[in-house]
C-alpha positions as a Markdown table, in Angstrom:
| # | Residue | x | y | z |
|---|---|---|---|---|
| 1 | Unk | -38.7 | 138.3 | -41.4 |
| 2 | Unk | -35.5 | 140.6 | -40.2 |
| 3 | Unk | -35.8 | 143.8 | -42.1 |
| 4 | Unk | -33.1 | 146.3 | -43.1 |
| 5 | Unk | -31.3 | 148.7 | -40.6 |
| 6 | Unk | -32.7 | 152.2 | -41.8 |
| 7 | Unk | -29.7 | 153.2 | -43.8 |
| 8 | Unk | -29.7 | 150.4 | -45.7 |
| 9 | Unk | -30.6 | 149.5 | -48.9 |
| 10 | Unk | -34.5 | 148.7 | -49.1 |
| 11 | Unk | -35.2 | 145.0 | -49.7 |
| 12 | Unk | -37.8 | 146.0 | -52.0 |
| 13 | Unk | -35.2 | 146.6 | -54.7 |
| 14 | Unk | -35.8 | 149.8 | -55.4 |
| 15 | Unk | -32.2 | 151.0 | -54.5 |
| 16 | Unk | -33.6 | 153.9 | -51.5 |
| 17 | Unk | -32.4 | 153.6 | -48.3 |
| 18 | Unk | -34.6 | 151.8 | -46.2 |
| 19 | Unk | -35.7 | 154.5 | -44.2 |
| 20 | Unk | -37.3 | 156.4 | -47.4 |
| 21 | Unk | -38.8 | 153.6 | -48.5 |
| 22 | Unk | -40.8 | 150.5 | -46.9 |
| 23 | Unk | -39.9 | 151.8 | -43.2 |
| 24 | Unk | -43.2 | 153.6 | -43.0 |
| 25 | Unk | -45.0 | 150.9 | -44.7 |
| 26 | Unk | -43.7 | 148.0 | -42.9 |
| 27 | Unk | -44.2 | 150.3 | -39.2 |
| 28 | Unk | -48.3 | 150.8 | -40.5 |
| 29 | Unk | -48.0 | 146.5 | -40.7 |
| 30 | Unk | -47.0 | 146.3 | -36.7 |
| 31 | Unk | -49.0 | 148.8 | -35.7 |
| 32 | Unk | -52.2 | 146.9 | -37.3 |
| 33 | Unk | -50.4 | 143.4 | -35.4 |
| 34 | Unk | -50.0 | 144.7 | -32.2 |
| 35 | Unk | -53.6 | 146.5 | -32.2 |
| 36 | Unk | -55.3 | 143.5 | -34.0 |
| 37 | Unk | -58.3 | 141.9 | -31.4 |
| 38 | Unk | -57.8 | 145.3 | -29.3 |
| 39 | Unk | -59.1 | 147.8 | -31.8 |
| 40 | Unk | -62.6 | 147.4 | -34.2 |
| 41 | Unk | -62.3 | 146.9 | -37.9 |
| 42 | Unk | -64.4 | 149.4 | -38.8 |
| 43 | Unk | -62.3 | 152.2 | -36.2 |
| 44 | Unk | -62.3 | 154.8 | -38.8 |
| 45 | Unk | -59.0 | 155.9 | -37.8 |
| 46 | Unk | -57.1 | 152.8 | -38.2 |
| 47 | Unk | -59.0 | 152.4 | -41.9 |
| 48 | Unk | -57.9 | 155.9 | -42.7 |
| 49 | Unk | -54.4 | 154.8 | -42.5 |
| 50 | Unk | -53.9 | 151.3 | -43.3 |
| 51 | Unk | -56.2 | 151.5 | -46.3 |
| 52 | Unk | -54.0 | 153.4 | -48.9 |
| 53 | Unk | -50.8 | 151.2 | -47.5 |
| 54 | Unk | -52.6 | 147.8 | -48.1 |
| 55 | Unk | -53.9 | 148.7 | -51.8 |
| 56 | Unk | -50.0 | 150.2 | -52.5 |
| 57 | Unk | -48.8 | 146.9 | -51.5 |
| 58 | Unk | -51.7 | 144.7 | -53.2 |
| 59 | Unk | -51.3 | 146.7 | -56.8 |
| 60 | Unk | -47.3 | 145.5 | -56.2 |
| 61 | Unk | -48.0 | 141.9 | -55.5 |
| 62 | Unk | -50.6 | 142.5 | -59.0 |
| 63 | Unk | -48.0 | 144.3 | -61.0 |
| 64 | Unk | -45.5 | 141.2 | -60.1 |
| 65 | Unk | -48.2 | 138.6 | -61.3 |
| 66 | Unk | -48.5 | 140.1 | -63.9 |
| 67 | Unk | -44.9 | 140.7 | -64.9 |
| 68 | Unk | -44.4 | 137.1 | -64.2 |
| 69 | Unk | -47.2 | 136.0 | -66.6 |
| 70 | Unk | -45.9 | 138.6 | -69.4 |
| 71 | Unk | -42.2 | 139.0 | -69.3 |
| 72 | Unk | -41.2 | 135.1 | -67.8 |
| 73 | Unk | -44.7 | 132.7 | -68.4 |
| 74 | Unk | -45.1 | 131.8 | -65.1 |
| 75 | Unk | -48.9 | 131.6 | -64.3 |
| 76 | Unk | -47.9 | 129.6 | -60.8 |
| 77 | Unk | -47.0 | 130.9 | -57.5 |
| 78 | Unk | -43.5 | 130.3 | -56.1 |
| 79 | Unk | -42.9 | 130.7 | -52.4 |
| 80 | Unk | -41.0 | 133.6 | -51.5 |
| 81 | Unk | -37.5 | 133.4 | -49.2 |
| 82 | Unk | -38.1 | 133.8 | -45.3 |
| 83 | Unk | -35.2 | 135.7 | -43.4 |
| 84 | Unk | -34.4 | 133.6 | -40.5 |
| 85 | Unk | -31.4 | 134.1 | -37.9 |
| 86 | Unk | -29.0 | 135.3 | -39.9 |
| 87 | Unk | -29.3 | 133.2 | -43.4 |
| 88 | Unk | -32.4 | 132.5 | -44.9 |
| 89 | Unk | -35.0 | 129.7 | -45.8 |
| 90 | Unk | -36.5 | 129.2 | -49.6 |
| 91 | Unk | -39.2 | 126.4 | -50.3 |
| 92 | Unk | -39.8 | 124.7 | -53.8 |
| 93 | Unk | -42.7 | 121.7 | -53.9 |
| 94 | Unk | -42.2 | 120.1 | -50.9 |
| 95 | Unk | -39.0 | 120.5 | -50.0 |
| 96 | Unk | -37.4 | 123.1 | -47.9 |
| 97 | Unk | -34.1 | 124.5 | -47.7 |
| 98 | Unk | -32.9 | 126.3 | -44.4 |
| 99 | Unk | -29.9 | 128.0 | -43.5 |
| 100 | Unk | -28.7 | 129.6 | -47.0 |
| 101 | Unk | -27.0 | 132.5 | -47.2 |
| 102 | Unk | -28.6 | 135.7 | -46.4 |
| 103 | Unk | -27.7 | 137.3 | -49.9 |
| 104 | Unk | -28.4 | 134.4 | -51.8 |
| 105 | Unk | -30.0 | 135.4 | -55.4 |
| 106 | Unk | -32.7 | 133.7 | -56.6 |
| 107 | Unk | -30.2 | 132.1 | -59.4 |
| 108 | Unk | -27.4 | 131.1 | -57.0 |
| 109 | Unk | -30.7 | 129.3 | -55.4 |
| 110 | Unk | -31.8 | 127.5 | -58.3 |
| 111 | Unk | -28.1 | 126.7 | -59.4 |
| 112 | Unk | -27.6 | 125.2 | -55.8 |
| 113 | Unk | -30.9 | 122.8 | -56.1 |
| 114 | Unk | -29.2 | 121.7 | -59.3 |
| 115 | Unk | -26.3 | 120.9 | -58.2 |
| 116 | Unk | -28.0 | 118.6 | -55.6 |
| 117 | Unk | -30.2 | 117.2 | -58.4 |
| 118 | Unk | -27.1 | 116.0 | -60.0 |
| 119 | Unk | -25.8 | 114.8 | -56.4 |
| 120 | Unk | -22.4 | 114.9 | -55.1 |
| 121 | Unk | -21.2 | 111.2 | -56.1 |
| 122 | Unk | -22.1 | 112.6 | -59.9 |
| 123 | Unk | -19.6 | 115.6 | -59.6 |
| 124 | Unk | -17.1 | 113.8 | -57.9 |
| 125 | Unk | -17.5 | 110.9 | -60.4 |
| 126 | Unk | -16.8 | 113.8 | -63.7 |
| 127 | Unk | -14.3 | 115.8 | -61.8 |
| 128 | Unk | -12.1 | 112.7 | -61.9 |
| 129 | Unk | -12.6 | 112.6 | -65.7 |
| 130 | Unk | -10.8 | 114.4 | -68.5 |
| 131 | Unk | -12.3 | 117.5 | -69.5 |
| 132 | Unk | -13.2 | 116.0 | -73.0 |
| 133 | Unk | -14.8 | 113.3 | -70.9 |
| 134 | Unk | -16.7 | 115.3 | -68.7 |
| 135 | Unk | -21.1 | 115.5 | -68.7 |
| 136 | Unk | -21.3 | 119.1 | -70.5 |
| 137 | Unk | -23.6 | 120.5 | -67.3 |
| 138 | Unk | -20.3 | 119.9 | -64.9 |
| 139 | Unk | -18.3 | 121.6 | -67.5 |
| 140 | Unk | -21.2 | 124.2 | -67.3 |
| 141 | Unk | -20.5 | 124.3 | -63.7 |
| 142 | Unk | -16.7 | 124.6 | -63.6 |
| 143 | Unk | -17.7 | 127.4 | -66.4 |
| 144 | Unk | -19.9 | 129.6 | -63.7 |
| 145 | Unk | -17.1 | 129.2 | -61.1 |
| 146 | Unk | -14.8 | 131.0 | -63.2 |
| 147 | Unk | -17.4 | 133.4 | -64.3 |
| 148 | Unk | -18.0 | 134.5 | -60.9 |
| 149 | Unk | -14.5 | 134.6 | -59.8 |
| 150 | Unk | -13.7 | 137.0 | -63.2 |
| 151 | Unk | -16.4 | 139.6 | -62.7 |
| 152 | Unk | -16.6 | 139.7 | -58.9 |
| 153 | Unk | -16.7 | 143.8 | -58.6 |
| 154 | Unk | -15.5 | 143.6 | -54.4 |
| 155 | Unk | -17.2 | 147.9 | -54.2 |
| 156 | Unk | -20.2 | 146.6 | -55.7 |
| 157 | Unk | -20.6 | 143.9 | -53.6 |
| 158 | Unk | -19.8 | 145.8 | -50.1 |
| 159 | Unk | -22.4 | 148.0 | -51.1 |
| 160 | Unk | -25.3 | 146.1 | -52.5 |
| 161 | Unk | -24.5 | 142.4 | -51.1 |
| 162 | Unk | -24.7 | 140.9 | -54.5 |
| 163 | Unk | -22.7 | 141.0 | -57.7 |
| 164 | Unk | -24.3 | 141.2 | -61.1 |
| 165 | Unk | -22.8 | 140.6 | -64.7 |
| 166 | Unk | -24.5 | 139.4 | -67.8 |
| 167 | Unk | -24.2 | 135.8 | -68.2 |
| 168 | Unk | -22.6 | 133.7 | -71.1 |
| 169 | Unk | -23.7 | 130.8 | -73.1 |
| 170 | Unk | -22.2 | 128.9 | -70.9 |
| 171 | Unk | -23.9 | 130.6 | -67.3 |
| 172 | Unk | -27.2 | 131.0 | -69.6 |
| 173 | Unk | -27.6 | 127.3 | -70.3 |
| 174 | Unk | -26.7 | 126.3 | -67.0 |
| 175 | Unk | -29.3 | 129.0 | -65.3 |
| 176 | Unk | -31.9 | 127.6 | -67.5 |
| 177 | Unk | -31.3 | 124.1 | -66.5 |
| 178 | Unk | -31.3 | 124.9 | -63.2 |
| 179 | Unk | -34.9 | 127.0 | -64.0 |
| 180 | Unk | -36.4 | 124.3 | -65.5 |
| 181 | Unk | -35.6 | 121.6 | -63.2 |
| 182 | Unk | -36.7 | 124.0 | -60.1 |
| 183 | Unk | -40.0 | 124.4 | -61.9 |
| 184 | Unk | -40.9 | 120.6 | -62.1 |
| 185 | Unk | -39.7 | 120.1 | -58.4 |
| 186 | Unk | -41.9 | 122.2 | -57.6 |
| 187 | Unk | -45.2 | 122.3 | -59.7 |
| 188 | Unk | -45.4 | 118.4 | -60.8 |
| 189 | Unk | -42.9 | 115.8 | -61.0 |
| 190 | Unk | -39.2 | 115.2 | -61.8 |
| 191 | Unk | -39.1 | 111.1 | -61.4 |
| 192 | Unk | -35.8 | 109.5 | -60.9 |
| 193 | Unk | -35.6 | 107.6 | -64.7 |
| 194 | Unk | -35.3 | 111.4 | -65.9 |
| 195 | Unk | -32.6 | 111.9 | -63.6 |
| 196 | Unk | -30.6 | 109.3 | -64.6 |
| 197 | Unk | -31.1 | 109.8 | -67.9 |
| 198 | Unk | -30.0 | 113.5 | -66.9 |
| 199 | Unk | -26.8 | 112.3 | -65.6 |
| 200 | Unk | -26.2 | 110.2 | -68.2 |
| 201 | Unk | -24.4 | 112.1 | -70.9 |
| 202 | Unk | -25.6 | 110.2 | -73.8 |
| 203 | Unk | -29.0 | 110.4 | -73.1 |
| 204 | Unk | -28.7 | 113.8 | -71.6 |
| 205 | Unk | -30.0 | 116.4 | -74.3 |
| 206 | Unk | -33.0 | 114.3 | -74.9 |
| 207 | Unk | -34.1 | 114.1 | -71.8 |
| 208 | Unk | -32.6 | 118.2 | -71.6 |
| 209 | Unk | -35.3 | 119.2 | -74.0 |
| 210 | Unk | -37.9 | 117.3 | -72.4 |
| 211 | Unk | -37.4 | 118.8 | -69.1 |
| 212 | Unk | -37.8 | 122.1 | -70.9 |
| 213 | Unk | -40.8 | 121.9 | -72.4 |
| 214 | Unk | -41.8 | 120.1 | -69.6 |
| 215 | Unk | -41.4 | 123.2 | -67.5 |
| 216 | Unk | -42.8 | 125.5 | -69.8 |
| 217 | Unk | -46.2 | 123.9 | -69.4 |
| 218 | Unk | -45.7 | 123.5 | -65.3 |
| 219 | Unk | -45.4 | 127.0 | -65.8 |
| 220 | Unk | -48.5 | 127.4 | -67.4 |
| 221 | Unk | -50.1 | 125.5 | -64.2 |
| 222 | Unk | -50.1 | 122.2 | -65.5 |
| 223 | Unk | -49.8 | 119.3 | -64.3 |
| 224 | Unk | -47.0 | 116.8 | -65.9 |
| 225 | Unk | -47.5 | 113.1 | -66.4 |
| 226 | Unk | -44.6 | 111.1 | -67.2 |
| 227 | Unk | -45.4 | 108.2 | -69.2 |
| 228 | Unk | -42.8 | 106.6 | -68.8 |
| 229 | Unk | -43.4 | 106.0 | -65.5 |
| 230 | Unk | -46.5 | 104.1 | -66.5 |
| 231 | Unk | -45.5 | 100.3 | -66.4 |
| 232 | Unk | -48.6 | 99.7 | -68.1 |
| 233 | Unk | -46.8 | 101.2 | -71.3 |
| 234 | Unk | -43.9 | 100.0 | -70.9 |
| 235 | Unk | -42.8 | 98.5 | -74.5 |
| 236 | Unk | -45.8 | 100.6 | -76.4 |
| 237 | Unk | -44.8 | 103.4 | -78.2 |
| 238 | Unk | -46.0 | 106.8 | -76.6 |
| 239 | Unk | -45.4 | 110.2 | -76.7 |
| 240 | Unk | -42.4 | 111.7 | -73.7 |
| 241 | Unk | -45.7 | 113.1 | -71.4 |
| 242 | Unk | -49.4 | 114.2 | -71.0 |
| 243 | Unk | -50.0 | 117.9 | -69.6 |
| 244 | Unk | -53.0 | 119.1 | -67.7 |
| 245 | Unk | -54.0 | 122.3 | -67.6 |
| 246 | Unk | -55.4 | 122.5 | -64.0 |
| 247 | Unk | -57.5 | 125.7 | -64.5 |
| 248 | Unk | -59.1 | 124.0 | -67.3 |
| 249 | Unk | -59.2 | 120.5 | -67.0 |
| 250 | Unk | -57.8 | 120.4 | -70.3 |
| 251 | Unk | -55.4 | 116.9 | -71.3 |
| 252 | Unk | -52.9 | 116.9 | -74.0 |
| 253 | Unk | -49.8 | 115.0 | -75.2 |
| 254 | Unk | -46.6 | 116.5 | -75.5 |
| 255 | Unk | -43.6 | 114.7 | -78.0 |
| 256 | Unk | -40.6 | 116.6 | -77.4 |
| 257 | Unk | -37.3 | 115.5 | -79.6 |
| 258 | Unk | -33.8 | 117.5 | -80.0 |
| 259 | Unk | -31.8 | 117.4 | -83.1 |
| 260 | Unk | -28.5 | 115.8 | -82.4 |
| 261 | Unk | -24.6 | 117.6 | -83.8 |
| 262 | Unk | -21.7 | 115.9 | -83.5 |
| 263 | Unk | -19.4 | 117.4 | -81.3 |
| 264 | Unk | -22.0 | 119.3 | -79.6 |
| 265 | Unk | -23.0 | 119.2 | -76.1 |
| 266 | Unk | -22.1 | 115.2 | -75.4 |
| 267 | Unk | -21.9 | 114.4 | -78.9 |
| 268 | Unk | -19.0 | 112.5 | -79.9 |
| 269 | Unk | -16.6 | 113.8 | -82.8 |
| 270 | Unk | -15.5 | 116.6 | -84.2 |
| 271 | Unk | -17.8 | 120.0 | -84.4 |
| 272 | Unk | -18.4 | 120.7 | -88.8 |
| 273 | Unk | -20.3 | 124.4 | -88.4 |
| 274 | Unk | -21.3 | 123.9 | -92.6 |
| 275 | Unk | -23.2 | 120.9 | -90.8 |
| 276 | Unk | -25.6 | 123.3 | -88.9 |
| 277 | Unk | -26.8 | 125.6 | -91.6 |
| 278 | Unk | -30.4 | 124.7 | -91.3 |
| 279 | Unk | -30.4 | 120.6 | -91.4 |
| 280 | Unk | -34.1 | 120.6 | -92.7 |
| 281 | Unk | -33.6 | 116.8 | -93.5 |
| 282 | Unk | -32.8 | 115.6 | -90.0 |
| 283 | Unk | -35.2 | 118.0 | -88.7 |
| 284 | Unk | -38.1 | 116.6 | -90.7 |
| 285 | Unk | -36.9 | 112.9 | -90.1 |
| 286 | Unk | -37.4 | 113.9 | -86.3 |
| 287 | Unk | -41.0 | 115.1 | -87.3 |
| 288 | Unk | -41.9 | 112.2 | -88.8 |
| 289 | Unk | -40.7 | 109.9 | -85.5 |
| 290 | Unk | -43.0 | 111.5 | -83.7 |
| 291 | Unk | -45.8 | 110.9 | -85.8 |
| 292 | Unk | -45.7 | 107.2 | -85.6 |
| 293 | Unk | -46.9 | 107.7 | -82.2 |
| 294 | Unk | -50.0 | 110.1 | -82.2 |
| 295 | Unk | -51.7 | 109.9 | -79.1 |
| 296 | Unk | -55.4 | 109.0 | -78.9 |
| 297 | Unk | -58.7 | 111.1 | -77.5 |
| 298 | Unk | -56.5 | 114.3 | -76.6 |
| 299 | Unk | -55.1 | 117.1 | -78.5 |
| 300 | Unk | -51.5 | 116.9 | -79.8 |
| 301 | Unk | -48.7 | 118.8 | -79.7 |
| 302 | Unk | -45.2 | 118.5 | -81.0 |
| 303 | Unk | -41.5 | 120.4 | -79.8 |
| 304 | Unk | -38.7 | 119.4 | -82.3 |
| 305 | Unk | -35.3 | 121.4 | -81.4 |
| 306 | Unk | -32.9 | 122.3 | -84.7 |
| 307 | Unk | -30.0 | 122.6 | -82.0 |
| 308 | Unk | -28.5 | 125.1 | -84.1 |
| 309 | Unk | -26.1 | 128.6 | -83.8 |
| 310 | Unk | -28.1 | 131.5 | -82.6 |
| 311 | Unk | -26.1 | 133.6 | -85.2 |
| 312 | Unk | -29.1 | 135.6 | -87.3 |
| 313 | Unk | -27.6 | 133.6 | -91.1 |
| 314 | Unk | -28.0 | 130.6 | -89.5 |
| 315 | Unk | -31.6 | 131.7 | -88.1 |
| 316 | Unk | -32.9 | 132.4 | -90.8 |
| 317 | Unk | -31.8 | 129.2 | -92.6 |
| 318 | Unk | -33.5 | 126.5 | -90.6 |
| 319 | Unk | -36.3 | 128.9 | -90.6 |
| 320 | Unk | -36.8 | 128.9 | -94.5 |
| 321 | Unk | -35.9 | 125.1 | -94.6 |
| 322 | Unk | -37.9 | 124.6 | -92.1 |
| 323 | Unk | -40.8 | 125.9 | -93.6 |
| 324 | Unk | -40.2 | 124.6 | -97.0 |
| 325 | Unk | -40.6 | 121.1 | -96.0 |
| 326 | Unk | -43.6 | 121.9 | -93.7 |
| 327 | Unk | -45.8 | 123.2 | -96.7 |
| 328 | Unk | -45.1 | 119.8 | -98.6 |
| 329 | Unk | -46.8 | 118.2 | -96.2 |
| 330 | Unk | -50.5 | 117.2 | -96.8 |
| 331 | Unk | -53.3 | 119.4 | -96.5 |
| 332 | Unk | -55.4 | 118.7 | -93.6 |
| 333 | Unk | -59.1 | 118.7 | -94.6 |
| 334 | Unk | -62.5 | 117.8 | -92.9 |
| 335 | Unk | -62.6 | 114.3 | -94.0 |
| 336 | Unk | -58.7 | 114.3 | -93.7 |
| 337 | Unk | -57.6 | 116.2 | -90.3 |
| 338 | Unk | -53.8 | 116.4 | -88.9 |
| 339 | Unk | -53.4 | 114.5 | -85.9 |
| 340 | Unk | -51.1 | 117.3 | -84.3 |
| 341 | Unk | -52.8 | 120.7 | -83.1 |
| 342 | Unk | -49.5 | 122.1 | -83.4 |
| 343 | Unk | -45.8 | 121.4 | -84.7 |
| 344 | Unk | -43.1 | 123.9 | -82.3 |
| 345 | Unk | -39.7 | 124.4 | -83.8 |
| 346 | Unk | -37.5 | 126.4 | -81.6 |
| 347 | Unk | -33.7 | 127.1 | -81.4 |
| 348 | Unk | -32.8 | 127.7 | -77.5 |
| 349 | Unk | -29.0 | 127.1 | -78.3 |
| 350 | Unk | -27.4 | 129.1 | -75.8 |
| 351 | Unk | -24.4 | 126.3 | -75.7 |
| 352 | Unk | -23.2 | 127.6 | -79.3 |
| 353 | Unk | -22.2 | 131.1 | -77.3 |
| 354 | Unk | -19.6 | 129.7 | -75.2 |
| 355 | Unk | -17.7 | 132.9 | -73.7 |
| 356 | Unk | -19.8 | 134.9 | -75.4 |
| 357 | Unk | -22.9 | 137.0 | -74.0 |
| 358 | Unk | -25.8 | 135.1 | -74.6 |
| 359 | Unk | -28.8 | 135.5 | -77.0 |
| 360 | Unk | -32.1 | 135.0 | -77.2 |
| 361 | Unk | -33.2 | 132.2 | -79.1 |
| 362 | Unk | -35.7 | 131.9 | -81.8 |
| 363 | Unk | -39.0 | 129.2 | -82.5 |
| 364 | Unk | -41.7 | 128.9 | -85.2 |
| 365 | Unk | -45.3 | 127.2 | -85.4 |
| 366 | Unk | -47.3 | 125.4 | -87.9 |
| 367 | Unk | -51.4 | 124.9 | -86.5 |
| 368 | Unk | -53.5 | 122.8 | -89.0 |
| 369 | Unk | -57.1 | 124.2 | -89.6 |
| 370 | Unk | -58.4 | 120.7 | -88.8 |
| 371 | Unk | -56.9 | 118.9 | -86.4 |
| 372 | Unk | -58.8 | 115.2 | -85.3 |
| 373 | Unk | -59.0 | 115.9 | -81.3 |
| 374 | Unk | -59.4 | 120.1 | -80.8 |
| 375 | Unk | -58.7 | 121.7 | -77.7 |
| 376 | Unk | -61.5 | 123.0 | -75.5 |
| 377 | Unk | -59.2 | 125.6 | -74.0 |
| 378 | Unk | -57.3 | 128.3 | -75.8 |
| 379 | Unk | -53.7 | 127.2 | -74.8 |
| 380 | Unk | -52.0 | 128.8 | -77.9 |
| 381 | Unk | -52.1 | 132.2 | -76.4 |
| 382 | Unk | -50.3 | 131.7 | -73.4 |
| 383 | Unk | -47.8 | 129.1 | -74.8 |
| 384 | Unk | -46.8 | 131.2 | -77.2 |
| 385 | Unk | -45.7 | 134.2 | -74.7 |
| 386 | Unk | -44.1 | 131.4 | -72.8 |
| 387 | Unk | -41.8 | 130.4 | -75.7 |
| 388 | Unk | -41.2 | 134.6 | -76.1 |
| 389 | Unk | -39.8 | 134.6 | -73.4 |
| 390 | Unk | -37.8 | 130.7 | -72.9 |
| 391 | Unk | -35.0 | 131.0 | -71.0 |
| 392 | Unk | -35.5 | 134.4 | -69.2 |
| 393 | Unk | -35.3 | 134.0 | -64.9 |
| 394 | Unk | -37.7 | 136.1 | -62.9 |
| 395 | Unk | -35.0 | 138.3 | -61.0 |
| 396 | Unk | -36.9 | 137.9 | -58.0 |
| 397 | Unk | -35.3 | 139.9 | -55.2 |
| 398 | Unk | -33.8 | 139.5 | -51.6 |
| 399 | Unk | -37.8 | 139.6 | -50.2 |
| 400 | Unk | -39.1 | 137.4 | -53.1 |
| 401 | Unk | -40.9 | 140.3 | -55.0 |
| 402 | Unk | -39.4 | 140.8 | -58.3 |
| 403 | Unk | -36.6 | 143.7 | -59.2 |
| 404 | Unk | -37.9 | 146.7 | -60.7 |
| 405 | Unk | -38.2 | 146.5 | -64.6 |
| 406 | Unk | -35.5 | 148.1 | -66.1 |
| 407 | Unk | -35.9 | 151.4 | -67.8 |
């Protein structure tokens, strides 16, 4: 990997010049290469020095697992960028990408994989369509282009090679598509009847919501099964996929389902905002799809999405509807348990900012005390940390390591 000249900025992040920063560090690495097979591991001399280096740069590589677990629920390893000639190479899953730009964020990364996702027959395809014909994700992309060109700062990027802004509703959901879809490429699966039903812009947010919750889990080091990809149900009524939880061996079903608004997203008509105050009605209606398909021998658990403003009147709304109609429903009991180990409603609505900065979105959860298939594993802790923090990029820097937390 090319390193910094020794004025430069270090590629650690931590905004020092290069020279009073990793230089010494990285200069202890070559010296242990070059004298590797020539000098003893035990040469008290070479311990001495090495030792305190090595355990500086292990408790980094720790504090960045951890971070990752914590702040974006990522419990799997991603490969880190390679500097080679003068771009660079990243690696998702299988596939490998050589001969990027040597500045290239981590976002402008994912957002590129995306874009190649969607292929360039799809773009061409919208970008010959009227805007209020166009897939909302290629509208999401013109969006980005003119986000860049507006807050390109040309001092800021001479002197740190990258430009940074906060993003809008309309770079959020695009970043977090782009997230999500990176994750499945390169933890578990992302077959092609998702794809097209990715590019297709009627069946598009379904199929959105899926993905995420997908991803969430891949995150959590599991491993996604489609079902249907499984021919063998083909025409049976199953949930969207099975998840599992390769540390564990633990199996569960997943049923993900997004509530629909006209004039949102691809929705046909016209956008009524008195429409979206909460909706506990087609909320609950969603619920009670999924439960005509409860899986059998493995725990349960169910994502419904209220698609909703993140504006705090209208969170709390489908919140208090949303739990008014849950405690009508039955009591689980011994005799009598709830086939679900867990009902999700979240609000990652990002869309609803537009131009706007974006927020964070909201979600609540209802466990039954008996549920008919309980889990061996406790996956409720980590989930739940996940879902904190939906949406949120690791801002992994120009060597791969995350930036330094801010503050």
């Amino acid at each position: 990997m090319s390193r910094p000249r020794r004025n430069d900025p270090c590629s650690c992040g931590s905004g020092k010049k290069y020279k009073r920063c990793c230089l010494d560090s990285d200069a202890a690495y070559d010296r242990v290469e070059r004298l590797r097979g020539q000098i003893s591991p035990a040469d008290p001399a070479l311990i001495a020095e090495v030792m305190p280096i090595l355990q500086a740069n292990i408790a980094k590589h720790q504090a960045d697992e951890r971070r990752l677990r914590d702040e974006f629920g990522v419990h799997i390893n991603y490969v880190r960028p390679t500097q080679w000639k003068h771009g660079k190479v990243w690696a998702i899953g299988h596939r490998v990408y050589p001969s990027r730009p040597a500045n290239e964020t981590f976002d402008e990364f994912i957002l590129h994989v995306l874009a190649g996702t969607f292929g360039k027959s799809w773009r061409e395809e919208q970008a010959a369509f009227p805007e209020s014909q166009q897939h909302f994700v290629f509208r999401c992309f013109e969006r980005w282009t003119a986000f860049k060109a507006e807050h390109f700062d040309a001092e800021m990027y001479e002197r740190h090679g990258v430009v940074s802004s906060e993003p809008n509703g309309w770079v959020t959901y695009l970043i977090s598509l782009a997230w999500d879809v990176a994750t499945l490429i390169h933890a578990s699966a992302l077959p092609d009847t998702l794809l097209g039903r990715l590019r297709n812009a009627e069946q598009f947010q379904g199929a959105r919501y899926e993905i995420a919750i997908a991803a969430i889990f891949a995150r959590l080091d599991c491993e996604i099964r489609w079902l249907d990809e499984d021919e063998s149900l083909h025409g049976v009524a199953h949930v969207e996929f099975e998840a599992e939880h390769r540390p564990t061996g633990q199996v569960f079903a997943v049923e993900a389902k997004s509530r629909r608004r006209r004039g949102v997203i691809n929705e046909p008509g016209e956008r009524d905002d008195d429409s979206l105050r909460g909706d506990a009605r087609g909320v609950r209606r969603l619920f009670a799809n999924a439960m005509k398909k409860p899986p059998e021998g493995v725990p349960f658990f169910v994502f419904i999405d209220v698609n909703a403003p993140l504006e705090a009147a209208v969170q709390s709304r489908w919140q208090s509807d949303a739990q008014a109609w849950i405690r009508r429903l039955p009591a689980p009991t011994v005799e009598n348990p709830d086939v679900f180990n867990s009902l999700f409603v979240t609000n990652f609505s990002p869309h609803y900012d537009g131009d706007d900065v974006s927020q964070s979105g909201t979600w609540l959860e209802v466990s039954p005390l008996f549920v008919s298939e309980p889990l061996i594993a406790d996956l409720h802790t980590p989930l739940r940390s996940a879902l904190n923090t939906y949406g949120r990029v690791p801002p992994f820097s120009q060597d791969g390591l995350l930036e330094p937390a801010l503050g």
